[in-house]
Amino acid sequence: MTPSPRPLLIVASRNAGKLREIKPLLEPRGIVVRCVGEFPGVADVEETGTTFADNAALKAVAVAAALGAWSLGEDSGLMVDALGGQPGIFSARFAGTHGDDAANNARLLRELAGIPEERRGAQYVCSIAVADPAGRVVLTEEATCRGRIVDEARGANGFGYDPYFLVPEYHRTFGELSAVVKHSLSHRARALARLLPRLLDALTATREPS
């Protein structure tokens, strides 16, 4: 009997950092993970939602409908207690230019200037939506990881605000933690771990027998 082909899942993101984290969590489970950036005809999705969940769904639906394939939309960001939850859904463009990590971190530190360590609590949030080939959201999940913001960058791993996000239990920032450790405790890892059993069931149920 010819083995069934592995299910394909398109990640609705061109963020290389996110892809580096998502692929190792899904590919060992037999899922072929591809990036929407591999499909030049698919336009960027405007993130017009008011929540992480809204934007994750917008991305998943748009890419699934455009390609007729299963798609995973993910929206994540940093919420700082002392800033009333900012930068939140605007994390990637906190300083005005999308994806400028240095500028975003510089603004974050300016906003927190003079705020003592005990009031620098924060959390990373990750919301995921999975759309079927017809463009319908069929699975959702959200998870968080608590920490606090430090004044100086520590470590060169990760991306975004990672060098400034300290995980108290490890006394290290995400920038200092290895990929293996981060993949076990990050907001994205937690959301994917919760989602995975349902995702595998959904992908397997739609595969045609050989």
JSON list of C-alpha atoms in Angstrom, two decimals:
[
{"chain": "A", "resi": 1, "resn": "MET", "atom": "CA", "xyz": [0.00, 0.00, 0.00]},
{"chain": "A", "resi": 2, "resn": "THR", "atom": "CA", "xyz": [1.32, 3.43, -0.94]},
{"chain": "A", "resi": 3, "resn": "PRO", "atom": "CA", "xyz": [1.71, 5.61, 2.16]},
{"chain": "A", "resi": 4, "resn": "SER", "atom": "CA", "xyz": [-0.58, 8.63, 2.32]},
{"chain": "A", "resi": 5, "resn": "PRO", "atom": "CA", "xyz": [1.09, 11.93, 1.48]},
{"chain": "A", "resi": 6, "resn": "ARG", "atom": "CA", "xyz": [1.93, 14.12, 4.42]},
{"chain": "A", "resi": 7, "resn": "PRO", "atom": "CA", "xyz": [-0.60, 16.92, 5.00]},
{"chain": "A", "resi": 8, "resn": "LEU", "atom": "CA", "xyz": [0.36, 20.41, 3.86]},
{"chain": "A", "resi": 9, "resn": "LEU", "atom": "CA", "xyz": [-0.09, 23.50, 6.02]},
{"chain": "A", "resi": 10, "resn": "ILE", "atom": "CA", "xyz": [0.65, 27.03, 4.81]},
{"chain": "A", "resi": 11, "resn": "VAL", "atom": "CA", "xyz": [1.82, 29.45, 7.49]},
{"chain": "A", "resi": 12, "resn": "ALA", "atom": "CA", "xyz": [0.27, 32.84, 6.74]},
{"chain": "A", "resi": 13, "resn": "SER", "atom": "CA", "xyz": [3.35, 34.81, 7.73]},
{"chain": "A", "resi": 14, "resn": "ARG", "atom": "CA", "xyz": [6.51, 36.09, 6.10]},
{"chain": "A", "resi": 15, "resn": "ASN", "atom": "CA", "xyz": [8.21, 36.56, 9.48]},
{"chain": "A", "resi": 16, "resn": "ALA", "atom": "CA", "xyz": [11.34, 34.41, 9.38]},
{"chain": "A", "resi": 17, "resn": "GLY", "atom": "CA", "xyz": [11.61, 34.32, 13.18]},
{"chain": "A", "resi": 18, "resn": "LYS", "atom": "CA", "xyz": [8.12, 32.91, 13.57]},
{"chain": "A", "resi": 19, "resn": "LEU", "atom": "CA", "xyz": [8.74, 30.31, 10.89]},
{"chain": "A", "resi": 20, "resn": "ARG", "atom": "CA", "xyz": [11.92, 29.17, 12.63]},
{"chain": "A", "resi": 21, "resn": "GLU", "atom": "CA", "xyz": [9.85, 28.47, 15.72]},
{"chain": "A", "resi": 22, "resn": "ILE", "atom": "CA", "xyz": [6.76, 26.96, 14.09]},
{"chain": "A", "resi": 23, "resn": "LYS", "atom": "CA", "xyz": [8.42, 24.48, 11.74]},
{"chain": "A", "resi": 24, "resn": "PRO", "atom": "CA", "xyz": [10.33, 22.45, 14.39]},
{"chain": "A", "resi": 25, "resn": "LEU", "atom": "CA", "xyz": [7.13, 22.13, 16.41]},
{"chain": "A", "resi": 26, "resn": "LEU", "atom": "CA", "xyz": [4.97, 20.82, 13.55]},
{"chain": "A", "resi": 27, "resn": "GLU", "atom": "CA", "xyz": [7.20, 19.06, 11.03]},
{"chain": "A", "resi": 28, "resn": "PRO", "atom": "CA", "xyz": [8.23, 16.21, 13.40]},
{"chain": "A", "resi": 29, "resn": "ARG", "atom": "CA", "xyz": [4.53, 15.33, 13.57]},
{"chain": "A", "resi": 30, "resn": "GLY", "atom": "CA", "xyz": [4.41, 14.67, 9.84]},
{"chain": "A", "resi": 31, "resn": "ILE", "atom": "CA", "xyz": [3.07, 18.03, 8.67]},
{"chain": "A", "resi": 32, "resn": "VAL", "atom": "CA", "xyz": [4.65, 19.71, 5.65]},
{"chain": "A", "resi": 33, "resn": "VAL", "atom": "CA", "xyz": [4.99, 23.37, 6.63]},
{"chain": "A", "resi": 34, "resn": "ARG", "atom": "CA", "xyz": [5.38, 25.99, 3.93]},
{"chain": "A", "resi": 35, "resn": "CYS", "atom": "CA", "xyz": [5.49, 29.77, 4.10]},
{"chain": "A", "resi": 36, "resn": "VAL", "atom": "CA", "xyz": [3.08, 32.05, 2.27]},
{"chain": "A", "resi": 37, "resn": "GLY", "atom": "CA", "xyz": [6.15, 33.89, 1.01]},
{"chain": "A", "resi": 38, "resn": "GLU", "atom": "CA", "xyz": [6.80, 30.90, -1.28]},
{"chain": "A", "resi": 39, "resn": "PHE", "atom": "CA", "xyz": [3.65, 31.85, -3.21]},
{"chain": "A", "resi": 40, "resn": "PRO", "atom": "CA", "xyz": [4.29, 35.22, -4.92]},
{"chain": "A", "resi": 41, "resn": "GLY", "atom": "CA", "xyz": [0.71, 35.66, -6.08]},
{"chain": "A", "resi": 42, "resn": "VAL", "atom": "CA", "xyz": [-0.68, 35.92, -2.54]},
{"chain": "A", "resi": 43, "resn": "ALA", "atom": "CA", "xyz": [-1.04, 39.52, -1.36]},
{"chain": "A", "resi": 44, "resn": "ASP", "atom": "CA", "xyz": [-0.11, 40.68, 2.12]},
{"chain": "A", "resi": 45, "resn": "VAL", "atom": "CA", "xyz": [-3.03, 40.61, 4.54]},
{"chain": "A", "resi": 46, "resn": "GLU", "atom": "CA", "xyz": [-3.92, 43.90, 6.19]},
{"chain": "A", "resi": 47, "resn": "GLU", "atom": "CA", "xyz": [-4.15, 43.44, 9.95]},
{"chain": "A", "resi": 48, "resn": "THR", "atom": "CA", "xyz": [-7.31, 45.41, 10.63]},
{"chain": "A", "resi": 49, "resn": "GLY", "atom": "CA", "xyz": [-8.50, 43.43, 13.64]},
{"chain": "A", "resi": 50, "resn": "THR", "atom": "CA", "xyz": [-8.74, 44.81, 17.16]},
{"chain": "A", "resi": 51, "resn": "THR", "atom": "CA", "xyz": [-7.41, 41.68, 18.86]},
{"chain": "A", "resi": 52, "resn": "PHE", "atom": "CA", "xyz": [-4.70, 39.09, 18.26]},
{"chain": "A", "resi": 53, "resn": "ALA", "atom": "CA", "xyz": [-7.44, 36.54, 17.53]},
{"chain": "A", "resi": 54, "resn": "ASP", "atom": "CA", "xyz": [-9.03, 38.81, 14.91]},
{"chain": "A", "resi": 55, "resn": "ASN", "atom": "CA", "xyz": [-5.77, 39.25, 13.04]},
{"chain": "A", "resi": 56, "resn": "ALA", "atom": "CA", "xyz": [-4.86, 35.56, 13.21]},
{"chain": "A", "resi": 57, "resn": "ALA", "atom": "CA", "xyz": [-8.22, 34.69, 11.66]},
{"chain": "A", "resi": 58, "resn": "LEU", "atom": "CA", "xyz": [-7.89, 37.35, 8.94]},
{"chain": "A", "resi": 59, "resn": "LYS", "atom": "CA", "xyz": [-4.53, 35.93, 7.86]},
{"chain": "A", "resi": 60, "resn": "ALA", "atom": "CA", "xyz": [-5.63, 32.30, 7.95]},
{"chain": "A", "resi": 61, "resn": "VAL", "atom": "CA", "xyz": [-8.80, 32.93, 5.95]},
{"chain": "A", "resi": 62, "resn": "ALA", "atom": "CA", "xyz": [-7.15, 35.09, 3.29]},
{"chain": "A", "resi": 63, "resn": "VAL", "atom": "CA", "xyz": [-4.31, 32.66, 2.60]},
{"chain": "A", "resi": 64, "resn": "ALA", "atom": "CA", "xyz": [-6.50, 29.56, 2.67]},
{"chain": "A", "resi": 65, "resn": "ALA", "atom": "CA", "xyz": [-8.97, 31.13, 0.24]},
{"chain": "A", "resi": 66, "resn": "ALA", "atom": "CA", "xyz": [-6.20, 32.32, -2.08]},
{"chain": "A", "resi": 67, "resn": "LEU", "atom": "CA", "xyz": [-4.41, 28.96, -2.25]},
{"chain": "A", "resi": 68, "resn": "GLY", "atom": "CA", "xyz": [-7.20, 26.46, -1.60]},
{"chain": "A", "resi": 69, "resn": "ALA", "atom": "CA", "xyz": [-5.08, 24.91, 1.14]},
{"chain": "A", "resi": 70, "resn": "TRP", "atom": "CA", "xyz": [-5.01, 24.54, 4.90]},
{"chain": "A", "resi": 71, "resn": "SER", "atom": "CA", "xyz": [-3.58, 27.69, 6.42]},
{"chain": "A", "resi": 72, "resn": "LEU", "atom": "CA", "xyz": [-2.35, 28.67, 9.87]},
{"chain": "A", "resi": 73, "resn": "GLY", "atom": "CA", "xyz": [-2.67, 32.33, 10.81]},
{"chain": "A", "resi": 74, "resn": "GLU", "atom": "CA", "xyz": [-0.78, 33.55, 13.85]},
{"chain": "A", "resi": 75, "resn": "ASP", "atom": "CA", "xyz": [-0.74, 36.93, 15.54]},
{"chain": "A", "resi": 76, "resn": "SER", "atom": "CA", "xyz": [1.36, 37.60, 18.60]},
{"chain": "A", "resi": 77, "resn": "GLY", "atom": "CA", "xyz": [2.89, 40.41, 20.54]},
{"chain": "A", "resi": 78, "resn": "LEU", "atom": "CA", "xyz": [3.98, 41.90, 23.81]},
{"chain": "A", "resi": 79, "resn": "MET", "atom": "CA", "xyz": [1.64, 43.39, 26.42]},
{"chain": "A", "resi": 80, "resn": "VAL", "atom": "CA", "xyz": [3.30, 45.45, 29.17]},
{"chain": "A", "resi": 81, "resn": "ASP", "atom": "CA", "xyz": [1.33, 45.97, 32.37]},
{"chain": "A", "resi": 82, "resn": "ALA", "atom": "CA", "xyz": [2.65, 49.47, 33.12]},
{"chain": "A", "resi": 83, "resn": "LEU", "atom": "CA", "xyz": [1.77, 50.60, 29.58]},
{"chain": "A", "resi": 84, "resn": "GLY", "atom": "CA", "xyz": [-1.83, 49.49, 29.79]},
{"chain": "A", "resi": 85, "resn": "GLY", "atom": "CA", "xyz": [-1.21, 46.47, 27.57]},
{"chain": "A", "resi": 86, "resn": "GLN", "atom": "CA", "xyz": [0.83, 48.24, 24.92]},
{"chain": "A", "resi": 87, "resn": "PRO", "atom": "CA", "xyz": [2.24, 47.63, 22.40]},
{"chain": "A", "resi": 88, "resn": "GLY", "atom": "CA", "xyz": [-0.22, 44.74, 22.02]},
{"chain": "A", "resi": 89, "resn": "ILE", "atom": "CA", "xyz": [-1.42, 44.13, 18.47]},
{"chain": "A", "resi": 90, "resn": "PHE", "atom": "CA", "xyz": [0.90, 46.92, 17.32]},
{"chain": "A", "resi": 91, "resn": "SER", "atom": "CA", "xyz": [4.02, 45.17, 18.62]},
{"chain": "A", "resi": 92, "resn": "ALA", "atom": "CA", "xyz": [5.62, 44.73, 15.20]},
{"chain": "A", "resi": 93, "resn": "ARG", "atom": "CA", "xyz": [5.11, 48.41, 14.35]},
{"chain": "A", "resi": 94, "resn": "PHE", "atom": "CA", "xyz": [5.32, 50.05, 17.78]},
{"chain": "A", "resi": 95, "resn": "ALA", "atom": "CA", "xyz": [7.83, 52.62, 16.52]},
{"chain": "A", "resi": 96, "resn": "GLY", "atom": "CA", "xyz": [6.00, 53.19, 13.24]},
{"chain": "A", "resi": 97, "resn": "THR", "atom": "CA", "xyz": [7.83, 50.94, 10.79]},
{"chain": "A", "resi": 98, "resn": "HIS", "atom": "CA", "xyz": [6.72, 47.33, 10.58]},
{"chain": "A", "resi": 99, "resn": "GLY", "atom": "CA", "xyz": [9.38, 44.85, 11.69]},
{"chain": "A", "resi": 100, "resn": "ASP", "atom": "CA", "xyz": [12.00, 47.35, 12.89]},
{"chain": "A", "resi": 101, "resn": "ASP", "atom": "CA", "xyz": [13.07, 45.49, 16.04]},
{"chain": "A", "resi": 102, "resn": "ALA", "atom": "CA", "xyz": [15.71, 48.02, 17.09]},
{"chain": "A", "resi": 103, "resn": "ALA", "atom": "CA", "xyz": [13.32, 50.97, 16.83]},
{"chain": "A", "resi": 104, "resn": "ASN", "atom": "CA", "xyz": [10.51, 49.08, 18.58]},
{"chain": "A", "resi": 105, "resn": "ASN", "atom": "CA", "xyz": [12.78, 48.13, 21.48]},
{"chain": "A", "resi": 106, "resn": "ALA", "atom": "CA", "xyz": [14.11, 51.67, 21.75]},
{"chain": "A", "resi": 107, "resn": "ARG", "atom": "CA", "xyz": [10.58, 53.03, 22.06]},
{"chain": "A", "resi": 108, "resn": "LEU", "atom": "CA", "xyz": [9.70, 50.36, 24.63]},
{"chain": "A", "resi": 109, "resn": "LEU", "atom": "CA", "xyz": [12.61, 51.41, 26.83]},
{"chain": "A", "resi": 110, "resn": "ARG", "atom": "CA", "xyz": [11.70, 55.09, 26.48]},
{"chain": "A", "resi": 111, "resn": "GLU", "atom": "CA", "xyz": [8.14, 54.37, 27.54]},
{"chain": "A", "resi": 112, "resn": "LEU", "atom": "CA", "xyz": [9.38, 52.43, 30.58]},
{"chain": "A", "resi": 113, "resn": "ALA", "atom": "CA", "xyz": [12.03, 54.95, 31.63]},
{"chain": "A", "resi": 114, "resn": "GLY", "atom": "CA", "xyz": [11.83, 55.53, 35.40]},
{"chain": "A", "resi": 115, "resn": "ILE", "atom": "CA", "xyz": [9.44, 52.63, 36.02]},
{"chain": "A", "resi": 116, "resn": "PRO", "atom": "CA", "xyz": [10.89, 50.29, 38.68]},
{"chain": "A", "resi": 117, "resn": "GLU", "atom": "CA", "xyz": [11.58, 46.62, 38.05]},
{"chain": "A", "resi": 118, "resn": "GLU", "atom": "CA", "xyz": [8.66, 45.39, 40.14]},
{"chain": "A", "resi": 119, "resn": "ARG", "atom": "CA", "xyz": [6.23, 47.27, 37.87]},
{"chain": "A", "resi": 120, "resn": "ARG", "atom": "CA", "xyz": [7.67, 46.00, 34.59]},
{"chain": "A", "resi": 121, "resn": "GLY", "atom": "CA", "xyz": [5.55, 42.88, 34.36]},
{"chain": "A", "resi": 122, "resn": "ALA", "atom": "CA", "xyz": [4.63, 41.82, 30.85]},
{"chain": "A", "resi": 123, "resn": "GLN", "atom": "CA", "xyz": [3.35, 38.95, 28.83]},
{"chain": "A", "resi": 124, "resn": "TYR", "atom": "CA", "xyz": [3.77, 37.63, 25.34]},
{"chain": "A", "resi": 125, "resn": "VAL", "atom": "CA", "xyz": [0.49, 36.57, 23.74]},
{"chain": "A", "resi": 126, "resn": "CYS", "atom": "CA", "xyz": [0.06, 34.22, 20.79]},
{"chain": "A", "resi": 127, "resn": "SER", "atom": "CA", "xyz": [-3.25, 33.63, 19.03]},
{"chain": "A", "resi": 128, "resn": "ILE", "atom": "CA", "xyz": [-3.59, 31.01, 16.30]},
{"chain": "A", "resi": 129, "resn": "ALA", "atom": "CA", "xyz": [-6.36, 30.33, 13.80]},
{"chain": "A", "resi": 130, "resn": "VAL", "atom": "CA", "xyz": [-6.45, 27.49, 11.30]},
{"chain": "A", "resi": 131, "resn": "ALA", "atom": "CA", "xyz": [-8.58, 27.76, 8.17]},
{"chain": "A", "resi": 132, "resn": "ASP", "atom": "CA", "xyz": [-9.58, 24.89, 5.91]},
{"chain": "A", "resi": 133, "resn": "PRO", "atom": "CA", "xyz": [-9.12, 25.00, 2.10]},
{"chain": "A", "resi": 134, "resn": "ALA", "atom": "CA", "xyz": [-12.53, 26.66, 1.75]},
{"chain": "A", "resi": 135, "resn": "GLY", "atom": "CA", "xyz": [-11.36, 29.57, 3.88]},
{"chain": "A", "resi": 136, "resn": "ARG", "atom": "CA", "xyz": [-13.34, 28.73, 7.02]},
{"chain": "A", "resi": 137, "resn": "VAL", "atom": "CA", "xyz": [-11.76, 29.04, 10.46]},
{"chain": "A", "resi": 138, "resn": "VAL", "atom": "CA", "xyz": [-12.10, 25.63, 12.07]},
{"chain": "A", "resi": 139, "resn": "LEU", "atom": "CA", "xyz": [-9.57, 25.77, 14.92]},
{"chain": "A", "resi": 140, "resn": "THR", "atom": "CA", "xyz": [-8.38, 28.47, 17.28]},
{"chain": "A", "resi": 141, "resn": "GLU", "atom": "CA", "xyz": [-6.03, 28.64, 20.26]},
{"chain": "A", "resi": 142, "resn": "GLU", "atom": "CA", "xyz": [-4.37, 31.30, 22.42]},
{"chain": "A", "resi": 143, "resn": "ALA", "atom": "CA", "xyz": [-1.63, 31.16, 25.04]},
{"chain": "A", "resi": 144, "resn": "THR", "atom": "CA", "xyz": [0.59, 33.51, 27.04]},
{"chain": "A", "resi": 145, "resn": "CYS", "atom": "CA", "xyz": [3.99, 33.59, 28.70]},
{"chain": "A", "resi": 146, "resn": "ARG", "atom": "CA", "xyz": [4.61, 35.91, 31.65]},
{"chain": "A", "resi": 147, "resn": "GLY", "atom": "CA", "xyz": [7.85, 37.77, 32.28]},
{"chain": "A", "resi": 148, "resn": "ARG", "atom": "CA", "xyz": [9.20, 41.27, 32.81]},
{"chain": "A", "resi": 149, "resn": "ILE", "atom": "CA", "xyz": [11.11, 43.84, 30.79]},
{"chain": "A", "resi": 150, "resn": "VAL", "atom": "CA", "xyz": [14.77, 44.52, 31.55]},
{"chain": "A", "resi": 151, "resn": "ASP", "atom": "CA", "xyz": [16.74, 47.68, 30.71]},
{"chain": "A", "resi": 152, "resn": "GLU", "atom": "CA", "xyz": [19.53, 46.15, 28.66]},
{"chain": "A", "resi": 153, "resn": "ALA", "atom": "CA", "xyz": [19.47, 43.62, 25.85]},
{"chain": "A", "resi": 154, "resn": "ARG", "atom": "CA", "xyz": [20.62, 40.18, 26.95]},
{"chain": "A", "resi": 155, "resn": "GLY", "atom": "CA", "xyz": [21.40, 37.45, 24.45]},
{"chain": "A", "resi": 156, "resn": "ALA", "atom": "CA", "xyz": [21.31, 37.25, 20.67]},
{"chain": "A", "resi": 157, "resn": "ASN", "atom": "CA", "xyz": [18.70, 34.53, 20.20]},
{"chain": "A", "resi": 158, "resn": "GLY", "atom": "CA", "xyz": [15.10, 35.00, 19.21]},
{"chain": "A", "resi": 159, "resn": "PHE", "atom": "CA", "xyz": [13.71, 38.14, 17.60]},
{"chain": "A", "resi": 160, "resn": "GLY", "atom": "CA", "xyz": [11.55, 41.16, 18.36]},
{"chain": "A", "resi": 161, "resn": "TYR", "atom": "CA", "xyz": [11.51, 42.02, 22.07]},
{"chain": "A", "resi": 162, "resn": "ASP", "atom": "CA", "xyz": [13.12, 38.72, 23.10]},
{"chain": "A", "resi": 163, "resn": "PRO", "atom": "CA", "xyz": [16.45, 40.15, 24.41]},
{"chain": "A", "resi": 164, "resn": "TYR", "atom": "CA", "xyz": [14.48, 42.36, 26.84]},
{"chain": "A", "resi": 165, "resn": "PHE", "atom": "CA", "xyz": [11.88, 39.80, 27.96]},
{"chain": "A", "resi": 166, "resn": "LEU", "atom": "CA", "xyz": [13.08, 38.09, 31.13]},
{"chain": "A", "resi": 167, "resn": "VAL", "atom": "CA", "xyz": [11.52, 34.79, 32.20]},
{"chain": "A", "resi": 168, "resn": "PRO", "atom": "CA", "xyz": [11.80, 34.86, 36.02]},
{"chain": "A", "resi": 169, "resn": "GLU", "atom": "CA", "xyz": [11.82, 31.08, 36.46]},
{"chain": "A", "resi": 170, "resn": "TYR", "atom": "CA", "xyz": [14.97, 30.81, 34.35]},
{"chain": "A", "resi": 171, "resn": "HIS", "atom": "CA", "xyz": [16.57, 34.17, 35.24]},
{"chain": "A", "resi": 172, "resn": "ARG", "atom": "CA", "xyz": [17.22, 34.53, 31.52]},
{"chain": "A", "resi": 173, "resn": "THR", "atom": "CA", "xyz": [15.70, 36.51, 28.68]},
{"chain": "A", "resi": 174, "resn": "PHE", "atom": "CA", "xyz": [14.27, 34.84, 25.61]},
{"chain": "A", "resi": 175, "resn": "GLY", "atom": "CA", "xyz": [17.36, 36.18, 23.89]},
{"chain": "A", "resi": 176, "resn": "GLU", "atom": "CA", "xyz": [19.56, 34.09, 26.20]},
{"chain": "A", "resi": 177, "resn": "LEU", "atom": "CA", "xyz": [17.53, 30.88, 26.22]},
{"chain": "A", "resi": 178, "resn": "SER", "atom": "CA", "xyz": [18.29, 28.16, 23.70]},
{"chain": "A", "resi": 179, "resn": "ALA", "atom": "CA", "xyz": [15.77, 27.34, 21.01]},
{"chain": "A", "resi": 180, "resn": "VAL", "atom": "CA", "xyz": [15.05, 24.01, 22.73]},
{"chain": "A", "resi": 181, "resn": "VAL", "atom": "CA", "xyz": [14.09, 25.70, 26.00]},
{"chain": "A", "resi": 182, "resn": "LYS", "atom": "CA", "xyz": [12.11, 28.46, 24.33]},
{"chain": "A", "resi": 183, "resn": "HIS", "atom": "CA", "xyz": [10.19, 25.89, 22.29]},
{"chain": "A", "resi": 184, "resn": "SER", "atom": "CA", "xyz": [8.98, 24.34, 25.52]},
{"chain": "A", "resi": 185, "resn": "LEU", "atom": "CA", "xyz": [7.73, 27.44, 27.32]},
{"chain": "A", "resi": 186, "resn": "SER", "atom": "CA", "xyz": [7.05, 30.31, 24.93]},
{"chain": "A", "resi": 187, "resn": "HIS", "atom": "CA", "xyz": [3.60, 31.66, 24.21]},
{"chain": "A", "resi": 188, "resn": "ARG", "atom": "CA", "xyz": [3.84, 30.30, 20.64]},
{"chain": "A", "resi": 189, "resn": "ALA", "atom": "CA", "xyz": [5.01, 26.86, 21.78]},
{"chain": "A", "resi": 190, "resn": "ARG", "atom": "CA", "xyz": [2.21, 26.63, 24.33]},
{"chain": "A", "resi": 191, "resn": "ALA", "atom": "CA", "xyz": [-0.47, 27.62, 21.82]},
{"chain": "A", "resi": 192, "resn": "LEU", "atom": "CA", "xyz": [0.81, 25.14, 19.25]},
{"chain": "A", "resi": 193, "resn": "ALA", "atom": "CA", "xyz": [1.06, 22.34, 21.81]},
{"chain": "A", "resi": 194, "resn": "ARG", "atom": "CA", "xyz": [-2.58, 22.84, 22.78]},
{"chain": "A", "resi": 195, "resn": "LEU", "atom": "CA", "xyz": [-3.66, 23.07, 19.16]},
{"chain": "A", "resi": 196, "resn": "LEU", "atom": "CA", "xyz": [-1.65, 20.16, 17.76]},
{"chain": "A", "resi": 197, "resn": "PRO", "atom": "CA", "xyz": [-3.92, 17.20, 18.63]},
{"chain": "A", "resi": 198, "resn": "ARG", "atom": "CA", "xyz": [-6.94, 18.91, 17.06]},
{"chain": "A", "resi": 199, "resn": "LEU", "atom": "CA", "xyz": [-4.87, 20.09, 14.09]},
{"chain": "A", "resi": 200, "resn": "LEU", "atom": "CA", "xyz": [-3.63, 16.57, 13.38]},
{"chain": "A", "resi": 201, "resn": "ASP", "atom": "CA", "xyz": [-7.17, 15.21, 13.61]},
{"chain": "A", "resi": 202, "resn": "ALA", "atom": "CA", "xyz": [-8.45, 17.85, 11.19]},
{"chain": "A", "resi": 203, "resn": "LEU", "atom": "CA", "xyz": [-5.67, 17.35, 8.66]},
{"chain": "A", "resi": 204, "resn": "THR", "atom": "CA", "xyz": [-5.92, 13.56, 8.84]},
{"chain": "A", "resi": 205, "resn": "ALA", "atom": "CA", "xyz": [-9.70, 13.55, 8.45]},
{"chain": "A", "resi": 206, "resn": "THR", "atom": "CA", "xyz": [-9.52, 15.43, 5.15]},
{"chain": "A", "resi": 207, "resn": "ARG", "atom": "CA", "xyz": [-6.81, 13.30, 3.53]},
{"chain": "A", "resi": 208, "resn": "GLU", "atom": "CA", "xyz": [-8.00, 10.99, 0.82]},
{"chain": "A", "resi": 209, "resn": "PRO", "atom": "CA", "xyz": [-6.92, 7.32, 0.98]},
{"chain": "A", "resi": 210, "resn": "SER", "atom": "CA", "xyz": [-4.35, 6.24, -1.59]}
]
